[in-house]
Amino acid sequence: MKERKITFSERVYQIPCKNYQEAAAAMDDMIQNILTDNGLEKDWKGKKVVIKPNLLARRKPEFGVTTQPILIEKAAAYFVQRGAKVTIADSPGGMYSSGILTRIYETTGMKAAAENSGASLNFSVKTQKCDKFTVIAPLAEADLIVNVGRMKTHMLCDMTAAVKNLFGSIPGLQKAECHAHYPQKKDFCAMLVDLCLANAPMVNIIDGVIAMEGNGPAAGTLRHVGVLLGSANPFSLDLLCAHLMGFEPEEVLTVDTAVKRGLCPATVKELTVIGSDPAKYRKKFKRPKTGKSAQLIRALPASIVARLKREKQPVILTKKCIGCGECARCCPVETIRIEDKKAVIYHDKCIKCYCCHELCPQKAVAVKMV
């Protein structure tokens, strides 16, 4: 694995962008500023640069689930024009194979982004050991990872931005193994921080032009915020993202963990935000349906929690379910079956990771009190 190291800067760039044309025009300056903060050389000839988008699932760009392709195209073009060997790579949710990657690249607009920028798409499913993790080979072998995600709420982690985007470095269904190994939210979020440190993305950019609120990362509603955000430090960047979404740092456990480990400042006031005033863009995002009640339950004594009979669980909306089996394939504890052409969840083994909700192409999984 190539040695990379995060610069734990408190500098975050926030550029007002009404639309993606303005965001695309701002990308070159954003990347250059972040590279300067990292103290990186300007000559990228022959270096391996990997652009890491969020390709959660096979969704068209207009649904706001995946990274906007024009941002990936501009990031890739920046380094291609400077002589780098640029690859666009991610491990989406579900199976990880060259055939599935081909379809996802085309649907999400990544194929066009690669063609327009001169970058390559990753079709290899090779993996490599990265610290205590196994990650997809392009990221492990990169001289530089450019981490480009979207600002969204998240059913399990409350928010997904720069840090959570690196979960896509875990290959295919090994993500399910991570959920099974870390069934508690606190432990899972601590693992995400470790994973981000292991990957060490040195350029981090988040699309806050059009974000997602509610039941993200795939079934929420789009919300215009109007900013492009970036930093050398993914943890500082996530601290600002959480603030813009109306979260306190302790409400997002990846942010809370990073603060407690000293990976970023404790408050937004301690960040150096360059470009525009965060107060002008702060919104009160609709929380995931698990959010507030789950936080209250976590604060209760264990003895009381054990006596609670009702809890939030994923449930199948049978009228929407087409029996495709995607939920069963992605379930880390294999507690979903396809019976009579419909998915059935056996809740006695469910660990409430919400992978089924996240990856269902029909939005046929809801999260309700049962």
mmCIF file of C-alpha atoms in Angstrom:
data_model
loop_
_atom_site.group_PDB
_atom_site.id
_atom_site.type_symbol
_atom_site.label_atom_id
_atom_site.label_comp_id
_atom_site.label_asym_id
_atom_site.label_seq_id
_atom_site.Cartn_x
_atom_site.Cartn_y
_atom_site.Cartn_z
ATOM 1 C CA MET A 1 0.000 0.000 0.000
ATOM 2 C CA LYS A 2 1.188 3.541 -0.818
ATOM 3 C CA GLU A 3 1.940 5.725 2.187
ATOM 4 C CA ARG A 4 -0.383 8.704 2.493
ATOM 5 C CA LYS A 5 -1.048 10.984 5.432
ATOM 6 C CA ILE A 6 -3.990 13.258 6.210
ATOM 7 C CA THR A 7 -3.185 16.875 7.003
ATOM 8 C CA PHE A 8 -5.194 17.626 10.137
ATOM 9 C CA SER A 9 -5.989 21.181 9.127
ATOM 10 C CA GLU A 10 -8.828 23.314 10.483
ATOM 11 C CA ARG A 11 -9.157 25.068 7.104
ATOM 12 C CA VAL A 12 -12.374 24.360 5.181
ATOM 13 C CA TYR A 13 -13.415 25.989 1.904
ATOM 14 C CA GLN A 14 -17.059 26.920 1.371
ATOM 15 C CA ILE A 15 -17.861 28.286 -2.071
ATOM 16 C CA PRO A 16 -21.400 29.536 -2.851
ATOM 17 C CA CYS A 17 -22.760 27.736 -5.939
ATOM 18 C CA LYS A 18 -26.347 28.163 -7.087
ATOM 19 C CA ASN A 19 -26.085 25.275 -9.522
ATOM 20 C CA TYR A 20 -23.701 22.627 -10.844
ATOM 21 C CA GLN A 21 -22.381 24.857 -13.611
ATOM 22 C CA GLU A 22 -21.033 27.194 -10.923
ATOM 23 C CA ALA A 23 -19.782 24.260 -8.858
ATOM 24 C CA ALA A 24 -17.931 22.789 -11.834
ATOM 25 C CA ALA A 25 -16.294 26.150 -12.512
ATOM 26 C CA ALA A 26 -15.094 26.286 -8.894
ATOM 27 C CA MET A 27 -13.495 22.842 -8.844
ATOM 28 C CA ASP A 28 -10.024 23.769 -10.145
ATOM 29 C CA ASP A 29 -9.503 26.467 -7.512
ATOM 30 C CA MET A 30 -10.918 24.211 -4.805
ATOM 31 C CA ILE A 31 -8.510 21.382 -5.663
ATOM 32 C CA GLN A 32 -5.517 23.706 -5.971
ATOM 33 C CA ASN A 33 -6.222 25.301 -2.589
ATOM 34 C CA ILE A 34 -6.521 21.909 -0.881
ATOM 35 C CA LEU A 35 -3.326 20.636 -2.510
ATOM 36 C CA THR A 36 -1.524 23.755 -1.281
ATOM 37 C CA ASP A 37 -2.798 23.132 2.252
ATOM 38 C CA ASN A 38 -1.341 19.620 1.981
ATOM 39 C CA GLY A 39 1.994 20.967 0.746
ATOM 40 C CA LEU A 40 1.790 18.688 -2.298
ATOM 41 C CA GLU A 41 3.820 19.154 -5.486
ATOM 42 C CA LYS A 42 2.251 20.652 -8.586
ATOM 43 C CA ASP A 43 3.794 18.099 -10.972
ATOM 44 C CA TRP A 44 1.569 15.022 -11.135
ATOM 45 C CA LYS A 45 3.155 13.414 -14.177
ATOM 46 C CA GLY A 46 3.001 9.625 -13.878
ATOM 47 C CA LYS A 47 1.404 9.688 -10.407
ATOM 48 C CA LYS A 48 -1.581 7.448 -9.631
ATOM 49 C CA VAL A 49 -4.573 9.581 -8.687
ATOM 50 C CA VAL A 50 -7.866 7.918 -7.780
ATOM 51 C CA ILE A 51 -11.116 9.878 -7.784
ATOM 52 C CA LYS A 52 -13.450 8.278 -5.233
ATOM 53 C CA PRO A 53 -17.120 9.160 -5.851
ATOM 54 C CA ASN A 54 -20.142 7.952 -3.908
ATOM 55 C CA LEU A 55 -21.694 5.287 -6.153
ATOM 56 C CA LEU A 56 -24.011 3.822 -3.553
ATOM 57 C CA ALA A 57 -26.346 2.202 -6.063
ATOM 58 C CA ARG A 58 -27.365 2.198 -9.695
ATOM 59 C CA ARG A 59 -29.224 5.524 -9.758
ATOM 60 C CA LYS A 60 -29.354 8.311 -12.326
ATOM 61 C CA PRO A 61 -27.663 11.586 -11.271
ATOM 62 C CA GLU A 62 -30.953 13.481 -10.983
ATOM 63 C CA PHE A 63 -32.031 11.325 -8.029
ATOM 64 C CA GLY A 64 -29.275 12.840 -5.887
ATOM 65 C CA VAL A 65 -28.131 9.477 -4.482
ATOM 66 C CA THR A 66 -24.678 9.394 -6.112
ATOM 67 C CA THR A 67 -21.976 11.991 -6.710
ATOM 68 C CA GLN A 68 -22.788 14.470 -9.467
ATOM 69 C CA PRO A 69 -20.769 13.333 -12.535
ATOM 70 C CA ILE A 70 -19.736 16.848 -13.608
ATOM 71 C CA LEU A 71 -17.802 17.208 -10.335
ATOM 72 C CA ILE A 72 -16.012 13.905 -10.921
ATOM 73 C CA GLU A 73 -15.268 14.916 -14.505
ATOM 74 C CA LYS A 74 -13.739 18.226 -13.408
ATOM 75 C CA ALA A 75 -11.679 16.607 -10.634
ATOM 76 C CA ALA A 76 -10.383 13.956 -13.022
ATOM 77 C CA ALA A 77 -9.602 16.489 -15.753
ATOM 78 C CA TYR A 78 -7.560 18.600 -13.312
ATOM 79 C CA PHE A 79 -5.086 15.773 -12.749
ATOM 80 C CA VAL A 80 -5.203 14.313 -16.295
ATOM 81 C CA GLN A 81 -4.147 17.709 -17.650
ATOM 82 C CA ARG A 82 -1.167 17.624 -15.274
ATOM 83 C CA GLY A 83 0.028 14.231 -16.469
ATOM 84 C CA ALA A 84 -1.405 11.974 -13.776
ATOM 85 C CA LYS A 85 -2.769 8.471 -14.353
ATOM 86 C CA VAL A 86 -6.318 9.045 -13.161
ATOM 87 C CA THR A 87 -8.779 6.312 -12.248
ATOM 88 C CA ILE A 88 -12.396 6.693 -11.101
ATOM 89 C CA ALA A 89 -13.082 3.912 -8.579
ATOM 90 C CA ASP A 90 -15.629 2.906 -5.962
ATOM 91 C CA SER A 91 -17.147 -0.252 -4.525
ATOM 92 C CA PRO A 92 -20.926 0.316 -4.588
ATOM 93 C CA GLY A 93 -23.349 -1.329 -2.199
ATOM 94 C CA GLY A 94 -24.155 -4.988 -2.951
ATOM 95 C CA MET A 95 -22.123 -7.273 -5.210
ATOM 96 C CA TYR A 96 -18.744 -6.147 -6.553
ATOM 97 C CA SER A 97 -18.056 -7.403 -10.071
ATOM 98 C CA SER A 98 -16.910 -5.926 -13.370
ATOM 99 C CA GLY A 99 -20.362 -6.468 -14.909
ATOM 100 C CA ILE A 100 -22.136 -4.637 -12.105
ATOM 101 C CA LEU A 101 -19.553 -1.836 -12.201
ATOM 102 C CA THR A 102 -20.150 -1.424 -15.941
ATOM 103 C CA ARG A 103 -23.882 -0.857 -15.432
ATOM 104 C CA ILE A 104 -23.403 1.449 -12.461
ATOM 105 C CA TYR A 105 -20.808 3.589 -14.260
ATOM 106 C CA GLU A 106 -23.140 4.059 -17.205
ATOM 107 C CA THR A 107 -26.280 4.847 -15.188
ATOM 108 C CA THR A 108 -24.576 7.236 -12.751
ATOM 109 C CA GLY A 109 -22.846 9.199 -15.505
ATOM 110 C CA MET A 110 -19.334 8.066 -14.541
ATOM 111 C CA LYS A 111 -18.690 6.513 -17.950
ATOM 112 C CA ALA A 112 -19.278 9.872 -19.627
ATOM 113 C CA ALA A 113 -17.239 11.662 -16.937
ATOM 114 C CA ALA A 114 -14.279 9.375 -17.637
ATOM 115 C CA GLU A 115 -14.574 9.767 -21.411
ATOM 116 C CA ASN A 116 -14.833 13.560 -21.202
ATOM 117 C CA SER A 117 -11.907 13.946 -18.804
ATOM 118 C CA GLY A 118 -9.520 11.310 -20.157
ATOM 119 C CA ALA A 119 -9.629 9.267 -16.956
ATOM 120 C CA SER A 120 -9.992 5.493 -16.694
ATOM 121 C CA LEU A 121 -12.707 3.547 -14.936
ATOM 122 C CA ASN A 122 -11.790 0.768 -12.533
ATOM 123 C CA PHE A 123 -13.123 -2.668 -13.529
ATOM 124 C CA SER A 124 -10.695 -4.754 -11.491
ATOM 125 C CA VAL A 125 -12.122 -6.409 -8.383
ATOM 126 C CA LYS A 126 -8.720 -7.013 -6.831
ATOM 127 C CA THR A 127 -8.291 -6.078 -3.191
ATOM 128 C CA GLN A 128 -5.375 -5.239 -0.960
ATOM 129 C CA LYS A 129 -4.677 -5.105 2.760
ATOM 130 C CA CYS A 130 -4.779 -1.541 4.101
ATOM 131 C CA ASP A 131 -3.861 -1.350 7.787
ATOM 132 C CA LYS A 132 -6.437 -3.698 9.394
ATOM 133 C CA PHE A 133 -8.858 -3.360 6.458
ATOM 134 C CA THR A 134 -9.174 -4.984 3.050
ATOM 135 C CA VAL A 135 -9.897 -2.297 0.448
ATOM 136 C CA ILE A 136 -10.229 -2.155 -3.316
ATOM 137 C CA ALA A 137 -6.822 -2.159 -4.987
ATOM 138 C CA PRO A 138 -6.975 1.213 -6.819
ATOM 139 C CA LEU A 139 -7.352 3.086 -3.531
ATOM 140 C CA ALA A 140 -4.613 1.101 -1.801
ATOM 141 C CA GLU A 141 -2.202 1.736 -4.689
ATOM 142 C CA ALA A 142 -2.982 5.429 -5.239
ATOM 143 C CA ASP A 143 -0.480 8.219 -4.696
ATOM 144 C CA LEU A 144 -3.445 10.502 -4.042
ATOM 145 C CA ILE A 145 -7.112 9.853 -3.230
ATOM 146 C CA VAL A 146 -9.560 12.590 -4.207
ATOM 147 C CA ASN A 147 -12.648 11.941 -2.105
ATOM 148 C CA VAL A 148 -15.750 13.498 -3.723
ATOM 149 C CA GLY A 149 -19.079 12.833 -2.007
ATOM 150 C CA ARG A 150 -22.500 14.315 -1.417
ATOM 151 C CA MET A 151 -23.967 15.773 1.780
ATOM 152 C CA LYS A 152 -26.847 13.541 2.906
ATOM 153 C CA THR A 153 -28.636 12.327 5.981
ATOM 154 C CA HIS A 154 -28.148 8.640 6.743
ATOM 155 C CA MET A 155 -30.475 6.136 8.397
ATOM 156 C CA LEU A 156 -27.721 4.487 10.437
ATOM 157 C CA CYS A 157 -25.003 7.134 10.813
ATOM 158 C CA ASP A 158 -27.270 10.239 10.778
ATOM 159 C CA MET A 159 -25.006 11.912 8.192
ATOM 160 C CA THR A 160 -22.859 10.823 5.280
ATOM 161 C CA ALA A 161 -20.228 13.148 3.869
ATOM 162 C CA ALA A 162 -16.429 12.809 3.536
ATOM 163 C CA VAL A 163 -15.745 10.188 6.223
ATOM 164 C CA LYS A 164 -18.661 7.853 5.466
ATOM 165 C CA ASN A 165 -17.859 8.052 1.734
ATOM 166 C CA LEU A 166 -14.723 5.986 2.399
ATOM 167 C CA PHE A 167 -16.899 3.014 3.368
ATOM 168 C CA GLY A 168 -16.966 2.526 -0.404
ATOM 169 C CA SER A 169 -13.338 1.427 -0.174
ATOM 170 C CA ILE A 170 -14.512 -1.865 1.366
ATOM 171 C CA PRO A 171 -15.111 -4.363 -1.467
ATOM 172 C CA GLY A 172 -18.622 -5.558 -2.236
ATOM 173 C CA LEU A 173 -20.381 -7.693 0.331
ATOM 174 C CA GLN A 174 -17.503 -7.344 2.779
ATOM 175 C CA LYS A 175 -19.387 -4.200 3.798
ATOM 176 C CA ALA A 176 -22.082 -6.497 5.154
ATOM 177 C CA GLU A 177 -19.437 -8.294 7.190
ATOM 178 C CA CYS A 178 -18.434 -4.952 8.704
ATOM 179 C CA HIS A 179 -22.037 -4.312 9.725
ATOM 180 C CA ALA A 180 -22.234 -7.758 11.290
ATOM 181 C CA HIS A 181 -18.915 -7.322 13.084
ATOM 182 C CA TYR A 182 -19.864 -3.850 14.393
ATOM 183 C CA PRO A 183 -23.633 -4.097 15.060
ATOM 184 C CA GLN A 184 -23.622 -1.209 17.552
ATOM 185 C CA LYS A 185 -23.844 2.223 15.947
ATOM 186 C CA LYS A 186 -21.097 3.708 18.130
ATOM 187 C CA ASP A 187 -18.653 0.953 17.225
ATOM 188 C CA PHE A 188 -19.572 1.088 13.539
ATOM 189 C CA CYS A 189 -18.958 4.851 13.400
ATOM 190 C CA ALA A 190 -15.625 4.456 15.208
ATOM 191 C CA MET A 191 -14.695 1.870 12.570
ATOM 192 C CA LEU A 192 -15.551 4.407 9.832
ATOM 193 C CA VAL A 193 -13.142 6.898 11.375
ATOM 194 C CA ASP A 194 -10.418 4.229 11.454
ATOM 195 C CA LEU A 195 -11.162 3.341 7.832
ATOM 196 C CA CYS A 196 -10.900 6.968 6.751
ATOM 197 C CA LEU A 197 -7.549 7.274 8.512
ATOM 198 C CA ALA A 198 -6.322 4.093 6.819
ATOM 199 C CA ASN A 199 -7.285 5.352 3.349
ATOM 200 C CA ALA A 200 -5.956 8.868 4.087
ATOM 201 C CA PRO A 201 -7.821 10.880 1.422
ATOM 202 C CA MET A 202 -5.837 14.114 1.045
ATOM 203 C CA VAL A 203 -8.312 16.007 -1.128
ATOM 204 C CA ASN A 204 -11.893 15.974 0.150
ATOM 205 C CA ILE A 205 -14.780 17.691 -1.622
ATOM 206 C CA ILE A 206 -18.458 17.538 -0.701
ATOM 207 C CA ASP A 207 -21.392 18.510 -2.900
ATOM 208 C CA GLY A 208 -23.639 20.732 -0.844
ATOM 209 C CA VAL A 209 -25.237 22.296 -3.906
ATOM 210 C CA ILE A 210 -28.127 19.835 -3.735
ATOM 211 C CA ALA A 211 -28.083 17.672 -0.627
ATOM 212 C CA MET A 212 -30.472 15.019 0.712
ATOM 213 C CA GLU A 213 -32.541 15.103 3.903
ATOM 214 C CA GLY A 214 -34.889 12.675 5.632
ATOM 215 C CA ASN A 215 -34.430 8.971 5.001
ATOM 216 C CA GLY A 216 -31.084 9.165 3.244
ATOM 217 C CA PRO A 217 -28.783 8.012 1.817
ATOM 218 C CA ALA A 218 -31.065 6.699 -0.952
ATOM 219 C CA ALA A 219 -34.718 7.300 -0.043
ATOM 220 C CA GLY A 220 -34.652 10.876 1.234
ATOM 221 C CA THR A 221 -35.736 14.097 -0.455
ATOM 222 C CA LEU A 222 -33.461 16.567 -2.223
ATOM 223 C CA ARG A 223 -32.726 19.943 -0.663
ATOM 224 C CA HIS A 224 -30.875 22.875 -2.211
ATOM 225 C CA VAL A 225 -28.165 24.328 0.029
ATOM 226 C CA GLY A 226 -25.997 26.016 -2.599
ATOM 227 C CA VAL A 227 -22.384 25.418 -1.518
ATOM 228 C CA LEU A 228 -19.368 23.407 -2.608
ATOM 229 C CA LEU A 229 -17.224 22.355 0.358
ATOM 230 C CA GLY A 230 -13.656 21.114 0.558
ATOM 231 C CA SER A 231 -10.728 20.482 2.886
ATOM 232 C CA ALA A 232 -7.471 18.610 3.247
ATOM 233 C CA ASN A 233 -8.988 17.215 6.449
ATOM 234 C CA PRO A 234 -12.088 15.008 5.988
ATOM 235 C CA PHE A 235 -12.918 15.313 9.691
ATOM 236 C CA SER A 236 -12.945 19.125 9.683
ATOM 237 C CA LEU A 237 -15.018 18.985 6.518
ATOM 238 C CA ASP A 238 -17.579 16.692 8.153
ATOM 239 C CA LEU A 239 -17.765 18.981 11.183
ATOM 240 C CA LEU A 240 -18.832 21.832 8.889
ATOM 241 C CA CYS A 241 -21.238 19.596 6.944
ATOM 242 C CA ALA A 242 -22.937 18.514 10.172
ATOM 243 C CA HIS A 243 -23.276 22.154 11.205
ATOM 244 C CA LEU A 244 -24.838 23.150 7.879
ATOM 245 C CA MET A 245 -27.370 20.313 8.252
ATOM 246 C CA GLY A 246 -28.385 21.493 11.719
ATOM 247 C CA PHE A 247 -26.607 18.794 13.722
ATOM 248 C CA GLU A 248 -24.539 19.386 16.830
ATOM 249 C CA PRO A 249 -21.135 17.617 16.671
ATOM 250 C CA GLU A 250 -22.127 15.040 19.297
ATOM 251 C CA GLU A 251 -25.239 14.045 17.303
ATOM 252 C CA VAL A 252 -23.150 12.584 14.463
ATOM 253 C CA LEU A 253 -21.004 9.825 15.937
ATOM 254 C CA THR A 254 -18.329 9.926 13.219
ATOM 255 C CA VAL A 255 -17.868 13.633 13.981
ATOM 256 C CA ASP A 256 -18.070 13.093 17.730
ATOM 257 C CA THR A 257 -15.428 10.345 17.513
ATOM 258 C CA ALA A 258 -13.126 12.543 15.415
ATOM 259 C CA VAL A 259 -13.468 15.421 17.893
ATOM 260 C CA LYS A 260 -12.691 13.173 20.871
ATOM 261 C CA ARG A 261 -9.609 11.794 19.104
ATOM 262 C CA GLY A 262 -8.341 15.291 18.296
ATOM 263 C CA LEU A 263 -8.644 14.812 14.538
ATOM 264 C CA CYS A 264 -10.534 18.081 14.070
ATOM 265 C CA PRO A 265 -11.614 21.068 16.174
ATOM 266 C CA ALA A 266 -14.432 20.629 18.684
ATOM 267 C CA THR A 267 -16.714 23.318 17.240
ATOM 268 C CA VAL A 268 -17.344 25.084 13.955
ATOM 269 C CA LYS A 269 -16.193 28.337 15.577
ATOM 270 C CA GLU A 270 -12.694 26.833 15.750
ATOM 271 C CA LEU A 271 -12.634 26.075 12.018
ATOM 272 C CA THR A 272 -11.112 28.511 9.554
ATOM 273 C CA VAL A 273 -13.905 28.688 6.971
ATOM 274 C CA ILE A 274 -12.764 30.360 3.765
ATOM 275 C CA GLY A 275 -15.200 31.689 1.192
ATOM 276 C CA SER A 276 -18.538 32.435 2.851
ATOM 277 C CA ASP A 277 -20.219 32.594 6.234
ATOM 278 C CA PRO A 278 -21.594 29.180 7.323
ATOM 279 C CA ALA A 279 -24.455 30.916 9.152
ATOM 280 C CA LYS A 280 -25.954 31.942 5.801
ATOM 281 C CA TYR A 281 -26.273 28.333 4.683
ATOM 282 C CA ARG A 282 -27.195 26.465 7.844
ATOM 283 C CA LYS A 283 -30.467 24.544 7.464
ATOM 284 C CA LYS A 284 -32.526 22.375 9.767
ATOM 285 C CA PHE A 285 -32.481 19.136 7.792
ATOM 286 C CA LYS A 286 -35.241 16.594 8.246
ATOM 287 C CA ARG A 287 -33.712 13.787 10.253
ATOM 288 C CA PRO A 288 -33.895 10.090 9.370
ATOM 289 C CA LYS A 289 -36.931 8.506 10.997
ATOM 290 C CA THR A 290 -34.614 6.559 13.283
ATOM 291 C CA GLY A 291 -32.692 9.643 14.302
ATOM 292 C CA LYS A 292 -34.178 11.463 17.286
ATOM 293 C CA SER A 293 -35.870 8.466 18.938
ATOM 294 C CA ALA A 294 -32.716 6.379 18.529
ATOM 295 C CA GLN A 295 -30.678 9.103 20.213
ATOM 296 C CA LEU A 296 -33.112 9.184 23.145
ATOM 297 C CA ILE A 297 -33.022 5.389 23.466
ATOM 298 C CA ARG A 298 -29.202 5.398 23.461
ATOM 299 C CA ALA A 299 -29.267 7.844 26.379
ATOM 300 C CA LEU A 300 -31.402 5.540 28.542
ATOM 301 C CA PRO A 301 -29.952 3.053 31.025
ATOM 302 C CA ALA A 302 -29.409 -0.410 29.558
ATOM 303 C CA SER A 303 -31.935 -1.940 31.972
ATOM 304 C CA ILE A 304 -34.691 0.306 30.612
ATOM 305 C CA VAL A 305 -33.672 -0.215 26.998
ATOM 306 C CA ALA A 306 -33.900 -3.980 27.524
ATOM 307 C CA ARG A 307 -37.532 -3.628 28.624
ATOM 308 C CA LEU A 308 -38.608 -1.614 25.580
ATOM 309 C CA LYS A 309 -40.890 -3.791 23.480
ATOM 310 C CA ARG A 310 -41.252 -1.493 20.485
ATOM 311 C CA GLU A 311 -38.361 -0.355 18.359
ATOM 312 C CA LYS A 312 -37.563 0.921 14.882
ATOM 313 C CA GLN A 313 -37.226 -1.932 12.415
ATOM 314 C CA PRO A 314 -37.011 -2.190 8.636
ATOM 315 C CA VAL A 315 -40.254 -3.521 7.169
ATOM 316 C CA ILE A 316 -41.145 -4.578 3.636
ATOM 317 C CA LEU A 317 -43.795 -2.592 1.773
ATOM 318 C CA THR A 318 -45.230 -5.579 -0.057
ATOM 319 C CA LYS A 319 -47.091 -3.532 -2.667
ATOM 320 C CA LYS A 320 -43.787 -2.045 -3.832
ATOM 321 C CA CYS A 321 -41.637 -5.177 -3.440
ATOM 322 C CA ILE A 322 -40.936 -7.011 -6.711
ATOM 323 C CA GLY A 323 -38.896 -9.819 -5.146
ATOM 324 C CA CYS A 324 -35.630 -8.847 -6.858
ATOM 325 C CA GLY A 325 -33.629 -10.159 -3.884
ATOM 326 C CA GLU A 326 -31.242 -7.223 -3.564
ATOM 327 C CA CYS A 327 -32.135 -6.800 0.121
ATOM 328 C CA ALA A 328 -31.442 -10.470 0.816
ATOM 329 C CA ARG A 329 -28.079 -10.321 -0.978
ATOM 330 C CA CYS A 330 -26.907 -7.305 1.000
ATOM 331 C CA CYS A 331 -28.188 -8.399 4.440
ATOM 332 C CA PRO A 332 -25.115 -8.910 6.666
ATOM 333 C CA VAL A 333 -26.842 -11.430 8.953
ATOM 334 C CA GLU A 334 -28.849 -13.187 6.222
ATOM 335 C CA THR A 335 -32.173 -12.611 7.919
ATOM 336 C CA ILE A 336 -34.117 -11.728 4.740
ATOM 337 C CA ARG A 337 -35.697 -14.366 2.511
ATOM 338 C CA ILE A 338 -37.634 -14.202 -0.743
ATOM 339 C CA GLU A 339 -40.913 -16.057 -0.226
ATOM 340 C CA ASP A 340 -43.775 -16.122 -2.734
ATOM 341 C CA LYS A 341 -41.887 -13.528 -4.799
ATOM 342 C CA LYS A 342 -41.761 -11.049 -1.894
ATOM 343 C CA ALA A 343 -39.033 -10.207 0.607
ATOM 344 C CA VAL A 344 -39.591 -11.240 4.225
ATOM 345 C CA ILE A 345 -37.492 -9.930 7.127
ATOM 346 C CA TYR A 346 -37.066 -12.189 10.172
ATOM 347 C CA HIS A 347 -36.547 -9.587 12.862
ATOM 348 C CA ASP A 348 -35.152 -11.885 15.541
ATOM 349 C CA LYS A 349 -31.714 -11.640 13.893
ATOM 350 C CA CYS A 350 -32.006 -8.120 12.434
ATOM 351 C CA ILE A 351 -29.195 -5.797 13.624
ATOM 352 C CA LYS A 352 -30.892 -2.646 12.240
ATOM 353 C CA CYS A 353 -28.055 -1.663 9.909
ATOM 354 C CA TYR A 354 -30.674 -0.562 7.311
ATOM 355 C CA CYS A 355 -28.647 -1.897 4.364
ATOM 356 C CA CYS A 356 -31.908 -3.250 2.916
ATOM 357 C CA HIS A 357 -33.472 0.220 3.106
ATOM 358 C CA GLU A 358 -30.358 1.789 1.608
ATOM 359 C CA LEU A 359 -30.037 -0.504 -1.394
ATOM 360 C CA CYS A 360 -33.634 -1.380 -2.333
ATOM 361 C CA PRO A 361 -34.093 -0.124 -5.921
ATOM 362 C CA GLN A 362 -37.889 0.057 -5.493
ATOM 363 C CA LYS A 363 -37.913 1.968 -2.164
ATOM 364 C CA ALA A 364 -39.902 -0.979 -0.850
ATOM 365 C CA VAL A 365 -38.276 -0.951 2.617
ATOM 366 C CA ALA A 366 -39.544 1.420 5.272
ATOM 367 C CA VAL A 367 -38.398 1.905 8.854
ATOM 368 C CA LYS A 368 -41.255 1.796 11.369
ATOM 369 C CA MET A 369 -42.098 1.005 14.964
ATOM 370 C CA VAL A 370 -42.897 -2.693 15.332
#
